[in-house]
Coordinates of C-alpha atoms in Angstrom, one line a residue:
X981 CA -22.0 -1.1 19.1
X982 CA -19.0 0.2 21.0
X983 CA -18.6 1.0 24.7
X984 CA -16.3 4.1 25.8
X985 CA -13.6 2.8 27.8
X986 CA -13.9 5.7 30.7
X987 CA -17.5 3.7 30.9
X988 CA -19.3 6.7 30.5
X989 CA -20.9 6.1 27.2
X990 CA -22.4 3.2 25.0
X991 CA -22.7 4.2 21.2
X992 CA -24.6 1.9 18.9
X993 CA -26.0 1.9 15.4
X994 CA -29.6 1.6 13.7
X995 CA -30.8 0.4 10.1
X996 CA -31.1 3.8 9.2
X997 CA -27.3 4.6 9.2
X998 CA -27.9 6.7 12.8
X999 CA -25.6 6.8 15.3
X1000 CA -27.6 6.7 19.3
X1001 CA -24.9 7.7 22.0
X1002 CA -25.8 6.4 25.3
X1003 CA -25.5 7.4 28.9
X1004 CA -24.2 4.6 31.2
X1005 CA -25.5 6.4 34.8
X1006 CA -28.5 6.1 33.7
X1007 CA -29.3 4.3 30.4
X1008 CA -30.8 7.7 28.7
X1009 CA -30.1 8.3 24.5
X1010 CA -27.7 11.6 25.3
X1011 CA -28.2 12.3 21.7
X1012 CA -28.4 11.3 18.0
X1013 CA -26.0 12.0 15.1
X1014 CA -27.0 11.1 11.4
X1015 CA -25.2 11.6 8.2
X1016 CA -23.8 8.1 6.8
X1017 CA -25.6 7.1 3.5
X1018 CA -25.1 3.5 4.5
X1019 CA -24.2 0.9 7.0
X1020 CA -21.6 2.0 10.0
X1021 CA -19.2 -0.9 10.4
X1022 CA -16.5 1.0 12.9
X1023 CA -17.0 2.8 16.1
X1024 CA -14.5 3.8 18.5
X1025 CA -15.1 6.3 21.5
X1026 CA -11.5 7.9 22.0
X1027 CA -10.2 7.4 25.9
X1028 CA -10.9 11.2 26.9
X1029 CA -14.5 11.1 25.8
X1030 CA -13.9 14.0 23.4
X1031 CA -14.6 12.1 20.1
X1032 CA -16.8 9.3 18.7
X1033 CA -15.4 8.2 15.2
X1034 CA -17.8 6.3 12.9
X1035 CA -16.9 4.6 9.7
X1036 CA -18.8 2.2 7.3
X1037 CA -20.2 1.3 3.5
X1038 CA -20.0 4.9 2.5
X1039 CA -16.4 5.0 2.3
X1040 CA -16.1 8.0 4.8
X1041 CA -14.6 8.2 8.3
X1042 CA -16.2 10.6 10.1
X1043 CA -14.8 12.7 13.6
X1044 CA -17.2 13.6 15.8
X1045 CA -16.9 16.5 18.5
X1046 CA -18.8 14.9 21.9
X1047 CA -17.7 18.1 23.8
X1048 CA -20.0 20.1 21.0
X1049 CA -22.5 17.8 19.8
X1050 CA -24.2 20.6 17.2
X1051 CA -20.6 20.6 15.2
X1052 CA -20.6 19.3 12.3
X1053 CA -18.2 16.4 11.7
X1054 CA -14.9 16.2 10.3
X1055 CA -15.1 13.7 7.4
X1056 CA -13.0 12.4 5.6
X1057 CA -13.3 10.2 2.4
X1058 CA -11.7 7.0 2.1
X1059 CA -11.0 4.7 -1.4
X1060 CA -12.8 1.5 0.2
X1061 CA -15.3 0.4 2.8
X1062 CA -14.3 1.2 6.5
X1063 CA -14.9 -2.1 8.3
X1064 CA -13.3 -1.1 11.5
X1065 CA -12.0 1.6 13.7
X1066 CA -9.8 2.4 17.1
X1067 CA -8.8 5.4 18.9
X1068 CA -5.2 4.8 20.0
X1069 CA -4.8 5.3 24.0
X1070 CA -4.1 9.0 25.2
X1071 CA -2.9 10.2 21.8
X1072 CA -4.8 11.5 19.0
X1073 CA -4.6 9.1 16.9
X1074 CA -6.9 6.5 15.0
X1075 CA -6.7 3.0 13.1
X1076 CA -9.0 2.2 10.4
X1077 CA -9.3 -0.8 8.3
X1078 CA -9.9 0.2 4.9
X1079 CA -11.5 -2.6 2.9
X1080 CA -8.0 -3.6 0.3
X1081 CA -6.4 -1.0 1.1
X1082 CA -5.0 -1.9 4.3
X1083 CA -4.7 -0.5 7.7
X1084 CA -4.5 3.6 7.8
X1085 CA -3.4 5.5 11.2
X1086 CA -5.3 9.2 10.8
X1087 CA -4.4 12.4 12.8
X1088 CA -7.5 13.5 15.1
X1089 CA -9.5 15.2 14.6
X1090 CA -7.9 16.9 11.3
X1091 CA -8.3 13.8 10.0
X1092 CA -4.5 13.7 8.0
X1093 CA -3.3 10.5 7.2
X1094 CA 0.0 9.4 9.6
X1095 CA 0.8 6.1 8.1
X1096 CA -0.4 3.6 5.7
X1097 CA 0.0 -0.4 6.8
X1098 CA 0.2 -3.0 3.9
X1099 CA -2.4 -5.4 5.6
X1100 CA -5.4 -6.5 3.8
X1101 CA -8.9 -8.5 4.7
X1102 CA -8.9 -6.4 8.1
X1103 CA -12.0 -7.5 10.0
X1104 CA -10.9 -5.9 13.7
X1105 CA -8.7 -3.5 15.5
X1106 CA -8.2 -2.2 19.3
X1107 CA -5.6 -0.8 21.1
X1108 CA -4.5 -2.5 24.4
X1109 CA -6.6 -0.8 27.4
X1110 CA -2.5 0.9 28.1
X1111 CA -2.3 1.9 24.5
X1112 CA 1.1 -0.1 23.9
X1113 CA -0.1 -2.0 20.9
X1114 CA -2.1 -2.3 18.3
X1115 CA -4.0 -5.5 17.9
X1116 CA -5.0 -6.8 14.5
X1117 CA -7.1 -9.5 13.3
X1118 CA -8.0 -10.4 9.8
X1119 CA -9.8 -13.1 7.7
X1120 CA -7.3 -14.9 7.3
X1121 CA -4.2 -15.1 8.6
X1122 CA -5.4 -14.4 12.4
X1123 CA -3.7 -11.9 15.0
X1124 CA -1.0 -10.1 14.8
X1125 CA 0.6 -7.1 17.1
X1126 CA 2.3 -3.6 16.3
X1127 CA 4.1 -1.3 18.4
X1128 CA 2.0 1.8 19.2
X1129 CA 5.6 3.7 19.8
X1130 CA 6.9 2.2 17.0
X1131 CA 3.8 3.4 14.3
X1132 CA 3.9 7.1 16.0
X1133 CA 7.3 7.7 16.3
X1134 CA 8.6 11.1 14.6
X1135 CA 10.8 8.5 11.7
X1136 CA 7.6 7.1 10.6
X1137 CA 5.4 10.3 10.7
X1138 CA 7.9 11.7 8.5
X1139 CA 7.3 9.1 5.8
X1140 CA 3.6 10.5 5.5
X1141 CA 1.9 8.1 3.2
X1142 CA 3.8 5.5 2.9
X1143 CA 3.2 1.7 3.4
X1144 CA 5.3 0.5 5.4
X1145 CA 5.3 -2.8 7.6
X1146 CA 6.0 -3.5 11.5
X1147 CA 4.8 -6.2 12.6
X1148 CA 6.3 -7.7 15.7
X1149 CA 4.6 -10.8 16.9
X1150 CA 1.6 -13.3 16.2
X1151 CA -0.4 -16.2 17.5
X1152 CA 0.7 -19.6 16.4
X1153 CA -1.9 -21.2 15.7
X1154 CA -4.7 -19.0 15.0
X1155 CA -5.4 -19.7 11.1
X1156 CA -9.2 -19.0 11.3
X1157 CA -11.0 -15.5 10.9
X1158 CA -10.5 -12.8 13.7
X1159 CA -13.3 -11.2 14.6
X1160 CA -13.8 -10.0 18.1
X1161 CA -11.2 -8.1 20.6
X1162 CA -12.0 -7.5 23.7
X1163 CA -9.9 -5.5 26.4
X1164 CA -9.6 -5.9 30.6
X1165 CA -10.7 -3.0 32.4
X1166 CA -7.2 -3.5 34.4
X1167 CA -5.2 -3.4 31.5
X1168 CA -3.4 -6.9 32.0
X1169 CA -5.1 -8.9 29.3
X1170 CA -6.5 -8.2 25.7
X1171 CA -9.0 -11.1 24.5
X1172 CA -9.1 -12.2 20.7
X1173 CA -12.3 -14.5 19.3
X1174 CA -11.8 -16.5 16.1
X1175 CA -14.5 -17.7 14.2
X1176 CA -13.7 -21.0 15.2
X1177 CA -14.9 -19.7 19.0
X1178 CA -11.0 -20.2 19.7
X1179 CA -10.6 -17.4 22.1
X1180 CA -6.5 -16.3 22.2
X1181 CA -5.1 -14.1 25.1
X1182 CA -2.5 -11.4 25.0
X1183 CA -0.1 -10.0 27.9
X1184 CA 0.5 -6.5 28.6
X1185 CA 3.6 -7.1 26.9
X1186 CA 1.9 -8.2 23.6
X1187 CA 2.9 -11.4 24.2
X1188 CA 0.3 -13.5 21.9
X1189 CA -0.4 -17.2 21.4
X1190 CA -1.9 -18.4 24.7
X1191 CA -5.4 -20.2 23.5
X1192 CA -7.3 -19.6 26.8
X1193 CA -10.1 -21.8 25.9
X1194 CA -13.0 -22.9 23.2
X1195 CA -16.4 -21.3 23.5
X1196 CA -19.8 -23.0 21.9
X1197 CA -20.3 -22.3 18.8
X1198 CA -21.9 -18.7 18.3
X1199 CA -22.5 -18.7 14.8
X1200 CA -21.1 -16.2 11.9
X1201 CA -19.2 -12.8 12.7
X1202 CA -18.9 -13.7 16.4
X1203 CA -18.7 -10.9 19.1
X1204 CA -17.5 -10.5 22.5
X1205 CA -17.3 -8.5 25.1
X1206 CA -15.7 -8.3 28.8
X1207 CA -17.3 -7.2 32.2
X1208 CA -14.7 -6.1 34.7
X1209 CA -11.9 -7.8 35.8
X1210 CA -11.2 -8.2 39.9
X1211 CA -8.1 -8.0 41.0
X1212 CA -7.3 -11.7 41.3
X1213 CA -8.0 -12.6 38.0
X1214 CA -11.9 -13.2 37.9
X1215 CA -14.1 -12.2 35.0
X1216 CA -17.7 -13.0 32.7
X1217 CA -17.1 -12.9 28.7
X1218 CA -19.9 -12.1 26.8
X1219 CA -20.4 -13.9 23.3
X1220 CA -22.8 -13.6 20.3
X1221 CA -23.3 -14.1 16.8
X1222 CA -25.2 -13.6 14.0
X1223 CA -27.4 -17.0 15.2
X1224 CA -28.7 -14.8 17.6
X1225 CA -27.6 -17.4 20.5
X1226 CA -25.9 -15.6 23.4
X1227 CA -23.3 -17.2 25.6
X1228 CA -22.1 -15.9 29.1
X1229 CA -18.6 -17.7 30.7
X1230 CA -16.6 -17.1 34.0
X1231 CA -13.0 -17.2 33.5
X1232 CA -10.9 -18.2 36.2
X1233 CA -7.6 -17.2 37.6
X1234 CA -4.6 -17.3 35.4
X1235 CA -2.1 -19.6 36.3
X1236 CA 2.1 -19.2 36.5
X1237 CA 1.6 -19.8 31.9
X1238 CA -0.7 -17.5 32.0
X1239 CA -3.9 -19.9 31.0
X1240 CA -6.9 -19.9 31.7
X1241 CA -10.3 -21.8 32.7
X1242 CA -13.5 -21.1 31.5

């Protein structure tokens, strides 16, 4: 399940390998795309609205057209499963974890590989809600951030292909599994879940590290989610698991370090 980040659409997955795209005004199925032979794992919604791309056990990454919802999609096959996916912000661009074989950056919607990143045991990716990084959490090592500018610049595309390493910062700390980013609708903060419910916050900057708080357990494979974000600060995170238990917190203002208070 992914949510657009205009708000404008809601796309989720069912046991038959379907993909339902939702309105948000008013809560209608807009429409239904089929076509994966297995389980989706990554959704992404790219910023404009144009494109929903879907990924999963199949070992395709798939493009497709929301502007004509009777094209066919572009797909692409990949060597491994596609466990996650993320539309860089206001550039046609997306991240895809592919099972061993790292992190890949494709060209949209042509679907041409950019880059190749040597990271491995991927389990999620987002862009920050201003599209300045690349967040990355794995199952193992925990977060880590990458220069957007840095992984599209015009030296790198050149180098089509090749793997190639930039990472610029990580959370101390955060040894157990990554598995939930969540963004703020103001773009100020980007929210990372481990599967210890350690939840680890991120400037605008990419500044990473600051362990905002511990959530109650939520079980296996945790998720989270963000309402919106006032203006001072105030927010509700949203977390499940696979335990089925849901758990709703207010976060507080952040103070002069930047923590929190659930």
């Amino acid at each position: 399940m992914q949510f657009g980040l205009s708000g404008r659409f809601l796309v989720s997955g069912t046991c038959q390998y379907d993909l339902l795209l939702w309105s948000l005004k008013d809560g209608k199925l807009n429409t239904t795309f089929d076509g994966h032979t297995s389980f989706v794992w990554g959704l992404d919604i790219s910023s404009d609205d144009e494109f929903l791309a879907s990924g999963g056990q199949d070992k395709t990454l798939r493009f497709w057209n929301l502007n004509q919802m009777d094209r066919e999609p572009t797909i692409v096959s990949v060597p491994d499963v596609v466990y996650t996916a993320a539309f860089a912000v206001d550039t046609p661009a997306l991240a895809a974890g592919i099972g061993s074989y790292g992190v890949w950056l494709f060209e949209v919607p042509s679907g041409s590989i950019i880059i190749k990143m040597d990271l491995t045991a991927t389990s999620v990716l987002r862009f920050s809600t201003r599209g300045n990084w690349l967040v990355h959490g794995d199952r193992g090592d925990g977060l880590s951030c990458w220069s957007t500018e840095d992984l599209l610049s015009d030296k790198v595309r050149t180098g089509q292909g090749l793997s190639v390493k930039r990472q610029t910062t990580r959370a101390p700390g955060s040894s157990s599994n990554v598995y939930s980013v969540a963004k703020t609708s103001n773009g100020v903060w980007t929210f990372c879940m481990c599967s210890s419910g350690e939840v680890y916050a991120l400037n605008g900057e990419g500044t990473p590290g600051i362990l905002v708080g511990t959530v109650a357990s939520t079980g296996p494979w945790p998720y989270m989610d963000l309402g919106p974000v006032s203006d001072d600060g105030m927010g509700i995170l949203a977390c499940c698991g696979q335990s089925r238990n849901l758990a709703v917190y207010k976060f507080a203002s952040w103070d002069a370090e930047g923590a929190s208070r659930f």
